[in-house]
Amino acid sequence: MIIVDPPLRRSDVARIVIGASGVALILAGIVMAIVAIPPERYASVVVWALAAIVIHDGLVAPLVVAVALIGRRTAQRIGTTAAAVARSALVAAACCTLIAVPGIVVRALGPRNETIHTVDYVVVLSACWVVAIGIAVGAVIAGAMRARHARTM
């Protein structure tokens, strides 16, 4: 029996479960990649993964921080919940952009296998951004209305 002193809080247990689940999913992904991807394609997968990390850490994350800093006054006015919803929608769209860009490039170059890249990624990505911006604008409007209502009461 393992005795933990001080006892773990619910949030600690949740973090441990989430972390263990993440590690399990990473291991499952590695096993699936080893089984499904031919060894001669490993180099291109590594290049893609490194490019995704570089683009995420070098472009998406700084852009998100910049937008958050620019929108800080708005976030203070509309409340933390509305600001979190708006930020989450925009970050999700940015991540979708990161995922869709290779597909856009492949379709522009002409896919080697016509059955793999059947989706028009530009249309899907455009729809994703329209929805994300709509959610963000809706959250800002709802937060502003709630803040105005709270001031008048």
mmCIF file of C-alpha atoms in Angstrom:
data_model
loop_
_atom_site.group_PDB
_atom_site.id
_atom_site.type_symbol
_atom_site.label_atom_id
_atom_site.label_comp_id
_atom_site.label_asym_id
_atom_site.label_seq_id
_atom_site.Cartn_x
_atom_site.Cartn_y
_atom_site.Cartn_z
ATOM 1 C CA MET A 1 0.000 0.000 0.000
ATOM 2 C CA ILE A 2 1.301 3.419 -0.969
ATOM 3 C CA ILE A 3 0.840 6.132 1.625
ATOM 4 C CA VAL A 4 0.954 9.678 0.333
ATOM 5 C CA ASP A 5 1.510 12.467 2.805
ATOM 6 C CA PRO A 6 -0.135 14.950 2.415
ATOM 7 C CA PRO A 7 -3.064 13.144 0.769
ATOM 8 C CA LEU A 8 -3.677 13.826 -2.894
ATOM 9 C CA ARG A 9 -6.345 16.338 -3.798
ATOM 10 C CA ARG A 10 -8.898 15.630 -6.521
ATOM 11 C CA SER A 11 -7.048 17.956 -8.876
ATOM 12 C CA ASP A 12 -3.806 16.036 -8.246
ATOM 13 C CA VAL A 13 -5.526 12.746 -9.048
ATOM 14 C CA ALA A 14 -7.061 14.272 -12.178
ATOM 15 C CA ARG A 15 -3.641 15.521 -13.306
ATOM 16 C CA ILE A 16 -2.097 12.109 -12.749
ATOM 17 C CA VAL A 17 -4.897 10.400 -14.696
ATOM 18 C CA ILE A 18 -4.662 12.923 -17.529
ATOM 19 C CA GLY A 19 -0.878 12.631 -17.641
ATOM 20 C CA ALA A 20 -0.967 8.830 -17.595
ATOM 21 C CA SER A 21 -3.618 8.855 -20.327
ATOM 22 C CA GLY A 22 -1.436 11.158 -22.399
ATOM 23 C CA VAL A 23 1.582 8.895 -22.010
ATOM 24 C CA ALA A 24 -0.546 5.854 -22.919
ATOM 25 C CA LEU A 25 -1.870 7.612 -26.036
ATOM 26 C CA ILE A 26 1.647 8.619 -27.076
ATOM 27 C CA LEU A 27 2.836 5.044 -26.700
ATOM 28 C CA ALA A 28 -0.181 3.755 -28.642
ATOM 29 C CA GLY A 29 0.547 6.298 -31.380
ATOM 30 C CA ILE A 30 4.171 5.230 -31.568
ATOM 31 C CA VAL A 31 3.195 1.573 -31.832
ATOM 32 C CA MET A 32 0.587 2.345 -34.497
ATOM 33 C CA ALA A 33 3.097 4.445 -36.441
ATOM 34 C CA ILE A 34 5.692 1.688 -36.332
ATOM 35 C CA VAL A 35 3.137 -0.850 -37.533
ATOM 36 C CA ALA A 36 1.418 1.299 -40.174
ATOM 37 C CA ILE A 37 4.223 3.421 -41.645
ATOM 38 C CA PRO A 38 6.847 1.791 -43.836
ATOM 39 C CA PRO A 39 10.386 2.360 -42.480
ATOM 40 C CA GLU A 40 11.458 4.301 -45.583
ATOM 41 C CA ARG A 41 8.844 6.960 -44.661
ATOM 42 C CA TYR A 42 10.084 7.503 -41.095
ATOM 43 C CA ALA A 43 12.316 10.402 -42.140
ATOM 44 C CA SER A 44 9.425 12.308 -43.724
ATOM 45 C CA VAL A 45 7.282 11.706 -40.632
ATOM 46 C CA VAL A 46 10.061 13.046 -38.403
ATOM 47 C CA VAL A 47 10.458 16.106 -40.655
ATOM 48 C CA TRP A 48 6.694 16.694 -40.529
ATOM 49 C CA ALA A 49 6.641 16.351 -36.721
ATOM 50 C CA LEU A 50 9.604 18.704 -36.280
ATOM 51 C CA ALA A 51 8.072 21.234 -38.661
ATOM 52 C CA ALA A 52 4.820 21.065 -36.707
ATOM 53 C CA ILE A 53 6.697 21.742 -33.463
ATOM 54 C CA VAL A 54 8.643 24.622 -35.004
ATOM 55 C CA ILE A 55 5.514 26.168 -36.511
ATOM 56 C CA HIS A 56 3.573 25.700 -33.284
ATOM 57 C CA ASP A 57 6.261 27.075 -30.992
ATOM 58 C CA GLY A 58 7.638 29.637 -33.419
ATOM 59 C CA LEU A 59 4.459 30.952 -34.981
ATOM 60 C CA VAL A 60 1.185 29.823 -33.408
ATOM 61 C CA ALA A 61 2.134 30.179 -29.734
ATOM 62 C CA PRO A 62 3.675 33.673 -30.090
ATOM 63 C CA LEU A 63 0.683 34.742 -32.177
ATOM 64 C CA VAL A 64 -1.715 33.487 -29.502
ATOM 65 C CA VAL A 65 0.239 35.322 -26.798
ATOM 66 C CA ALA A 66 0.255 38.513 -28.884
ATOM 67 C CA VAL A 67 -3.498 38.304 -29.474
ATOM 68 C CA ALA A 68 -4.044 37.631 -25.766
ATOM 69 C CA LEU A 69 -1.961 40.667 -24.823
ATOM 70 C CA ILE A 70 -3.727 42.854 -27.366
ATOM 71 C CA GLY A 71 -7.118 41.630 -26.202
ATOM 72 C CA ARG A 72 -6.323 41.857 -22.486
ATOM 73 C CA ARG A 73 -8.447 44.963 -21.923
ATOM 74 C CA THR A 74 -11.343 43.385 -23.790
ATOM 75 C CA ALA A 75 -10.936 40.207 -21.732
ATOM 76 C CA GLN A 76 -11.126 42.245 -18.537
ATOM 77 C CA ARG A 77 -14.333 43.894 -19.746
ATOM 78 C CA ILE A 78 -16.136 40.763 -20.932
ATOM 79 C CA GLY A 79 -15.105 38.422 -18.108
ATOM 80 C CA THR A 80 -12.869 35.419 -17.814
ATOM 81 C CA THR A 81 -15.361 32.855 -19.143
ATOM 82 C CA ALA A 82 -16.194 34.721 -22.333
ATOM 83 C CA ALA A 83 -12.535 35.511 -22.885
ATOM 84 C CA ALA A 84 -11.610 31.849 -22.395
ATOM 85 C CA VAL A 85 -14.261 30.738 -24.899
ATOM 86 C CA ALA A 86 -13.084 33.284 -27.470
ATOM 87 C CA ARG A 87 -9.429 32.370 -26.965
ATOM 88 C CA SER A 88 -10.168 28.634 -27.124
ATOM 89 C CA ALA A 89 -12.058 28.981 -30.398
ATOM 90 C CA LEU A 90 -9.243 30.954 -31.987
ATOM 91 C CA VAL A 91 -6.517 28.631 -30.680
ATOM 92 C CA ALA A 92 -8.444 25.603 -31.967
ATOM 93 C CA ALA A 93 -8.712 27.233 -35.392
ATOM 94 C CA ALA A 94 -4.995 28.014 -35.342
ATOM 95 C CA CYS A 95 -4.227 24.369 -34.534
ATOM 96 C CA CYS A 96 -6.567 23.241 -37.329
ATOM 97 C CA THR A 97 -4.624 25.517 -39.657
ATOM 98 C CA LEU A 98 -1.433 23.790 -38.629
ATOM 99 C CA ILE A 99 -2.979 20.416 -39.418
ATOM 100 C CA ALA A 100 -4.568 21.516 -42.706
ATOM 101 C CA VAL A 101 -1.557 23.240 -44.250
ATOM 102 C CA PRO A 102 0.209 20.003 -45.277
ATOM 103 C CA GLY A 103 -3.021 18.849 -46.921
ATOM 104 C CA ILE A 104 -3.317 22.136 -48.793
ATOM 105 C CA VAL A 105 0.272 21.815 -49.972
ATOM 106 C CA VAL A 106 -0.250 18.202 -51.066
ATOM 107 C CA ARG A 107 -3.387 19.088 -53.016
ATOM 108 C CA ALA A 108 -1.606 22.017 -54.646
ATOM 109 C CA LEU A 109 1.272 19.776 -55.708
ATOM 110 C CA GLY A 110 -1.074 17.017 -56.820
ATOM 111 C CA PRO A 111 -1.598 14.011 -54.565
ATOM 112 C CA ARG A 112 0.252 10.814 -55.360
ATOM 113 C CA ASN A 113 -2.839 8.860 -54.414
ATOM 114 C CA GLU A 114 -6.170 10.449 -55.410
ATOM 115 C CA THR A 115 -8.069 8.439 -52.807
ATOM 116 C CA ILE A 116 -6.166 9.856 -49.816
ATOM 117 C CA HIS A 117 -6.546 13.615 -50.099
ATOM 118 C CA THR A 118 -10.146 13.824 -51.231
ATOM 119 C CA VAL A 119 -11.077 16.781 -49.040
ATOM 120 C CA ASP A 120 -10.687 20.366 -50.184
ATOM 121 C CA TYR A 121 -8.699 21.570 -47.181
ATOM 122 C CA VAL A 122 -9.063 25.235 -48.084
ATOM 123 C CA VAL A 123 -12.849 24.992 -47.875
ATOM 124 C CA VAL A 124 -12.702 23.007 -44.638
ATOM 125 C CA LEU A 125 -10.190 25.397 -43.110
ATOM 126 C CA SER A 126 -12.228 28.407 -44.211
ATOM 127 C CA ALA A 127 -15.323 26.919 -42.603
ATOM 128 C CA CYS A 128 -13.318 26.196 -39.455
ATOM 129 C CA TRP A 129 -12.164 29.816 -39.220
ATOM 130 C CA VAL A 130 -15.664 31.156 -39.912
ATOM 131 C CA VAL A 131 -17.048 29.017 -37.078
ATOM 132 C CA ALA A 132 -14.178 29.927 -34.736
ATOM 133 C CA ILE A 133 -14.507 33.631 -35.403
ATOM 134 C CA GLY A 134 -18.278 33.357 -34.999
ATOM 135 C CA ILE A 135 -17.836 31.650 -31.630
ATOM 136 C CA ALA A 136 -15.265 34.236 -30.537
ATOM 137 C CA VAL A 137 -17.432 37.157 -31.592
ATOM 138 C CA GLY A 138 -20.451 35.558 -29.950
ATOM 139 C CA ALA A 139 -18.502 35.065 -26.729
ATOM 140 C CA VAL A 140 -17.317 38.663 -26.755
ATOM 141 C CA ILE A 141 -20.837 39.964 -27.376
ATOM 142 C CA ALA A 142 -22.317 37.707 -24.683
ATOM 143 C CA GLY A 143 -19.594 38.711 -22.232
ATOM 144 C CA ALA A 144 -20.102 42.387 -22.973
ATOM 145 C CA MET A 145 -23.873 42.065 -22.542
ATOM 146 C CA ARG A 146 -23.425 40.194 -19.267
ATOM 147 C CA ALA A 147 -20.959 42.799 -17.992
ATOM 148 C CA ARG A 148 -23.320 45.635 -18.990
ATOM 149 C CA HIS A 149 -26.213 43.867 -17.294
ATOM 150 C CA ALA A 150 -24.143 43.385 -14.128
ATOM 151 C CA ARG A 151 -23.217 47.095 -14.046
ATOM 152 C CA THR A 152 -26.833 48.238 -14.365
ATOM 153 C CA MET A 153 -28.068 46.041 -11.512
#
